[in-house]
PDB file of C-alpha atoms in Angstrom:
ATOM      1  CA  MET A1280     -33.294 -11.799 -12.946  1.00 55.00           C
ATOM      2  CA  THR A1281     -33.855 -10.299  -9.567  1.00 63.00           C
ATOM      3  CA  ALA A1282     -33.724  -6.931  -7.875  1.00 72.00           C
ATOM      4  CA  PHE A1283     -29.959  -7.272  -8.254  1.00 82.00           C
ATOM      5  CA  ALA A1284     -30.330  -5.876 -11.774  1.00 87.00           C
ATOM      6  CA  ALA A1285     -31.998  -2.748 -10.372  1.00 90.00           C
ATOM      7  CA  HIS A1286     -29.258  -2.402  -7.771  1.00 92.00           C
ATOM      8  CA  GLN A1287     -26.515  -2.650 -10.399  1.00 94.00           C
ATOM      9  CA  LEU A1288     -28.335  -0.206 -12.679  1.00 95.00           C
ATOM     10  CA  GLN A1289     -28.784   2.339  -9.886  1.00 95.00           C
ATOM     11  CA  GLN A1290     -25.089   2.161  -9.040  1.00 95.00           C
ATOM     12  CA  ALA A1291     -24.221   2.797 -12.701  1.00 96.00           C
ATOM     13  CA  VAL A1292     -26.674   5.701 -13.048  1.00 97.00           C
ATOM     14  CA  PHE A1293     -25.524   7.186  -9.747  1.00 97.00           C
ATOM     15  CA  ALA A1294     -21.888   7.049 -10.875  1.00 97.00           C
ATOM     16  CA  LEU A1295     -22.785   8.697 -14.204  1.00 97.00           C
ATOM     17  CA  LEU A1296     -24.656  11.564 -12.534  1.00 97.00           C
ATOM     18  CA  ALA A1297     -22.167  12.059  -9.690  1.00 97.00           C
ATOM     19  CA  ALA A1298     -19.203  12.194 -12.083  1.00 96.00           C
ATOM     20  CA  ASP A1299     -20.609  14.941 -14.298  1.00 97.00           C
ATOM     21  CA  THR A1300     -18.788  18.182 -13.523  1.00 97.00           C
ATOM     22  CA  GLY A1301     -21.546  20.368 -14.992  1.00 97.00           C
ATOM     23  CA  LEU A1302     -24.188  18.812 -12.758  1.00 97.00           C
ATOM     24  CA  LYS A1303     -21.897  18.830  -9.713  1.00 96.00           C
ATOM     25  CA  ALA A1304     -21.369  22.567 -10.217  1.00 97.00           C
ATOM     26  CA  ARG A1305     -25.134  23.209  -9.937  1.00 97.00           C
ATOM     27  CA  VAL A1306     -26.250  20.876  -7.123  1.00 98.00           C
ATOM     28  CA  THR A1307     -25.215  20.278  -3.531  1.00 96.00           C
ATOM     29  CA  GLY A1308     -25.164  16.523  -4.103  1.00 96.00           C
ATOM     30  CA  VAL A1309     -26.427  13.410  -5.836  1.00 97.00           C
ATOM     31  CA  TYR A1310     -28.010  11.041  -3.326  1.00 96.00           C
ATOM     32  CA  ASP A1311     -29.564   7.630  -3.069  1.00 92.00           C
ATOM     33  CA  GLU A1312     -31.269   8.980   0.048  1.00 90.00           C
ATOM     34  CA  PRO A1313     -30.600  12.640   0.860  1.00 91.00           C
ATOM     35  CA  LEU A1314     -28.674  13.283   4.036  1.00 88.00           C
ATOM     36  CA  PHE A1315     -30.560  14.854   6.934  1.00 91.00           C
ATOM     37  CA  GLY A1316     -30.427  18.589   6.392  1.00 89.00           C
ATOM     38  CA  ALA A1317     -29.440  18.333   2.711  1.00 92.00           C
ATOM     39  CA  ARG A1318     -29.959  21.719   1.095  1.00 94.00           C
ATOM     40  CA  PRO A1319     -31.470  22.108  -2.368  1.00 95.00           C
ATOM     41  CA  PRO A1320     -30.739  21.998  -5.169  1.00 96.00           C
ATOM     42  CA  TYR A1321     -29.911  18.313  -5.217  1.00 97.00           C
ATOM     43  CA  VAL A1322     -30.665  15.126  -7.118  1.00 98.00           C
ATOM     44  CA  ALA A1323     -31.942  11.934  -5.491  1.00 97.00           C
ATOM     45  CA  PHE A1324     -33.313   8.571  -6.516  1.00 97.00           C
ATOM     46  CA  GLY A1325     -37.011   7.831  -6.092  1.00 95.00           C
ATOM     47  CA  GLU A1326     -39.148   4.765  -6.654  1.00 95.00           C
ATOM     48  CA  THR A1327     -38.002   1.723  -8.606  1.00 94.00           C
ATOM     49  CA  GLN A1328     -40.122  -1.001 -10.197  1.00 94.00           C
ATOM     50  CA  LEU A1329     -39.104  -4.143 -12.054  1.00 92.00           C
ATOM     51  CA  ARG A1330     -40.933  -6.092 -14.727  1.00 91.00           C
ATOM     52  CA  ASP A1331     -39.790  -9.400 -16.179  1.00 87.00           C
ATOM     53  CA  THR A1332     -39.183  -8.906 -19.889  1.00 83.00           C
ATOM     54  CA  GLY A1333     -37.068 -11.950 -20.611  1.00 79.00           C
ATOM     55  CA  VAL A1334     -37.314 -13.810 -23.871  1.00 80.00           C
ATOM     56  CA  LYS A1335     -36.981 -17.502 -24.607  1.00 80.00           C
ATOM     57  CA  GLY A1336     -33.600 -18.597 -23.380  1.00 78.00           C
ATOM     58  CA  ARG A1337     -32.571 -15.160 -22.083  1.00 79.00           C
ATOM     59  CA  ASP A1338     -33.393 -13.547 -18.742  1.00 84.00           C
ATOM     60  CA  GLY A1339     -34.328  -9.883 -18.986  1.00 89.00           C
ATOM     61  CA  VAL A1340     -35.921  -7.152 -16.941  1.00 90.00           C
ATOM     62  CA  THR A1341     -37.262  -3.659 -17.476  1.00 94.00           C
ATOM     63  CA  VAL A1342     -36.448  -1.352 -14.601  1.00 95.00           C
ATOM     64  CA  SER A1343     -38.590   1.735 -14.161  1.00 96.00           C
ATOM     65  CA  PHE A1344     -36.883   4.277 -11.916  1.00 97.00           C
ATOM     66  CA  ASP A1345     -37.337   7.863 -10.823  1.00 98.00           C
ATOM     67  CA  VAL A1346     -34.706  10.567 -10.565  1.00 98.00           C
ATOM     68  CA  ILE A1347     -35.906  13.424  -8.365  1.00 98.00           C
ATOM     69  CA  VAL A1348     -34.604  16.995  -8.562  1.00 97.00           C
ATOM     70  CA  TRP A1349     -35.217  19.329  -5.606  1.00 96.00           C
ATOM     71  CA  SER A1350     -35.017  23.117  -5.875  1.00 95.00           C
ATOM     72  CA  ALA A1351     -35.744  25.915  -3.397  1.00 92.00           C
ATOM     73  CA  GLU A1352     -35.622  28.707  -5.975  1.00 91.00           C
ATOM     74  CA  PRO A1353     -38.719  30.947  -6.146  1.00 87.00           C
ATOM     75  CA  SER A1354     -39.720  29.616  -9.584  1.00 88.00           C
ATOM     76  CA  GLN A1355     -39.787  26.285 -11.393  1.00 93.00           C
ATOM     77  CA  MET A1356     -36.981  27.266 -13.770  1.00 95.00           C
ATOM     78  CA  GLU A1357     -34.081  25.838 -11.756  1.00 96.00           C
ATOM     79  CA  ALA A1358     -35.902  22.521 -11.340  1.00 96.00           C
ATOM     80  CA  LYS A1359     -36.638  22.376 -15.072  1.00 97.00           C
ATOM     81  CA  GLU A1360     -33.074  23.302 -16.012  1.00 97.00           C
ATOM     82  CA  LEU A1361     -31.681  20.599 -13.713  1.00 98.00           C
ATOM     83  CA  MET A1362     -34.163  18.089 -15.126  1.00 98.00           C
ATOM     84  CA  ALA A1363     -32.964  18.914 -18.642  1.00 98.00           C
ATOM     85  CA  GLN A1364     -29.375  18.480 -17.521  1.00 97.00           C
ATOM     86  CA  VAL A1365     -30.098  15.079 -15.943  1.00 98.00           C
ATOM     87  CA  ASP A1366     -32.035  13.989 -19.018  1.00 98.00           C
ATOM     88  CA  ALA A1367     -29.184  14.996 -21.325  1.00 97.00           C
ATOM     89  CA  LEU A1368     -26.929  12.700 -19.302  1.00 97.00           C
ATOM     90  CA  LEU A1369     -29.307   9.717 -19.125  1.00 96.00           C
ATOM     91  CA  SER A1370     -31.290   9.618 -22.360  1.00 91.00           C
ATOM     92  CA  GLY A1371     -29.444   7.310 -24.694  1.00 82.00           C
ATOM     93  CA  ALA A1372     -26.704   6.710 -22.129  1.00 89.00           C
ATOM     94  CA  SER A1373     -25.173   3.263 -21.886  1.00 89.00           C
ATOM     95  CA  PRO A1374     -23.263   3.070 -18.602  1.00 93.00           C
ATOM     96  CA  ASP A1375     -21.605  -0.218 -17.740  1.00 92.00           C
ATOM     97  CA  VAL A1376     -23.963  -2.366 -15.626  1.00 93.00           C
ATOM     98  CA  PRO A1377     -21.888  -5.263 -14.275  1.00 92.00           C
ATOM     99  CA  GLY A1378     -23.368  -8.666 -15.057  1.00 89.00           C
ATOM    100  CA  HIS A1379     -25.947  -7.198 -17.431  1.00 92.00           C
ATOM    101  CA  GLU A1380     -26.318  -5.930 -20.964  1.00 91.00           C
ATOM    102  CA  LEU A1381     -28.063  -2.558 -20.959  1.00 93.00           C
ATOM    103  CA  VAL A1382     -30.224  -2.224 -24.073  1.00 92.00           C
ATOM    104  CA  ASP A1383     -31.426   1.338 -23.507  1.00 94.00           C
ATOM    105  CA  ILE A1384     -32.550   4.005 -21.062  1.00 96.00           C
ATOM    106  CA  LYS A1385     -35.576   6.060 -22.104  1.00 96.00           C
ATOM    107  CA  LEU A1386     -37.450   8.913 -20.466  1.00 97.00           C
ATOM    108  CA  GLY A1387     -41.084   7.918 -19.989  1.00 97.00           C
ATOM    109  CA  SER A1388     -42.468  10.982 -18.220  1.00 98.00           C
ATOM    110  CA  ALA A1389     -41.478  14.102 -16.351  1.00 98.00           C
ATOM    111  CA  SER A1390     -43.276  16.492 -14.022  1.00 97.00           C
ATOM    112  CA  VAL A1391     -42.692  19.376 -11.624  1.00 97.00           C
ATOM    113  CA  ILE A1392     -44.781  19.938  -8.519  1.00 95.00           C
ATOM    114  CA  THR A1393     -44.727  22.624  -5.849  1.00 92.00           C
ATOM    115  CA  GLN A1394     -44.488  21.582  -2.216  1.00 86.00           C
ATOM    116  CA  PHE A1395     -45.683  24.425  -0.016  1.00 83.00           C
ATOM    117  CA  SER A1396     -44.467  24.921   3.538  1.00 74.00           C
ATOM    118  CA  GLU A1397     -44.110  27.726   6.066  1.00 75.00           C
ATOM    119  CA  ALA A1398     -40.339  27.578   5.621  1.00 72.00           C
ATOM    120  CA  GLY A1399     -40.714  28.252   1.895  1.00 76.00           C
ATOM    121  CA  SER A1400     -41.836  26.412  -1.178  1.00 82.00           C
ATOM    122  CA  LEU A1401     -39.802  23.675  -2.797  1.00 91.00           C
ATOM    123  CA  TYR A1402     -40.057  22.457  -6.364  1.00 94.00           C
ATOM    124  CA  ARG A1403     -39.728  18.749  -7.003  1.00 95.00           C
ATOM    125  CA  GLY A1404     -38.996  17.572 -10.513  1.00 97.00           C
ATOM    126  CA  ARG A1405     -39.595  13.901 -11.234  1.00 98.00           C
ATOM    127  CA  LEU A1406     -38.081  12.123 -14.233  1.00 98.00           C
ATOM    128  CA  ASN A1407     -39.278   8.564 -14.796  1.00 98.00           C
ATOM    129  CA  TYR A1408     -37.042   6.320 -16.887  1.00 97.00           C
ATOM    130  CA  SER A1409     -37.277   2.788 -18.207  1.00 96.00           C
ATOM    131  CA  ALA A1410     -34.165   0.731 -18.718  1.00 95.00           C
ATOM    132  CA  ARG A1411     -34.121  -2.647 -20.469  1.00 93.00           C
ATOM    133  CA  LEU A1412     -31.479  -5.103 -19.336  1.00 93.00           C
ATOM    134  CA  PHE A1413     -30.557  -8.675 -20.173  1.00 91.00           C
ATOM    135  CA  GLU A1414     -28.365 -10.955 -18.169  1.00 88.00           C
ATOM    136  CA  ALA A1415     -24.858 -10.882 -19.622  1.00 86.00           C
ATOM    137  CA  ALA A1416     -24.038 -13.867 -21.781  1.00 78.00           C
TER     138      ALA A1416
END
């Protein structure tokens, strides 16, 4: 398996997040890469890593990926609420990943950090997931 599995997975996760009316009502967008001038709150994809986890006779990969939540509210609460909303959509989800069998998506870690600036502080929530995939039979 190649990075193609990660590409297909990201497309499936993006479609799942972007289609959710509850999430869309709370954020200005769901982005692969935020547009210049994008205003928080929004959701974006972060880093992705792949690890070969194939078994004898079957190609497989574990994709570790980050979903980032940005908030400009004066406290961490909005970021944490949005993180919970994203996690409710992804944990245990099984979106269709063309050409692959998705075994599971699991939250590995989550964190919120403050990014200080003269224009005002931003809160960045990071959710790190692992997804196991096998090449479709």
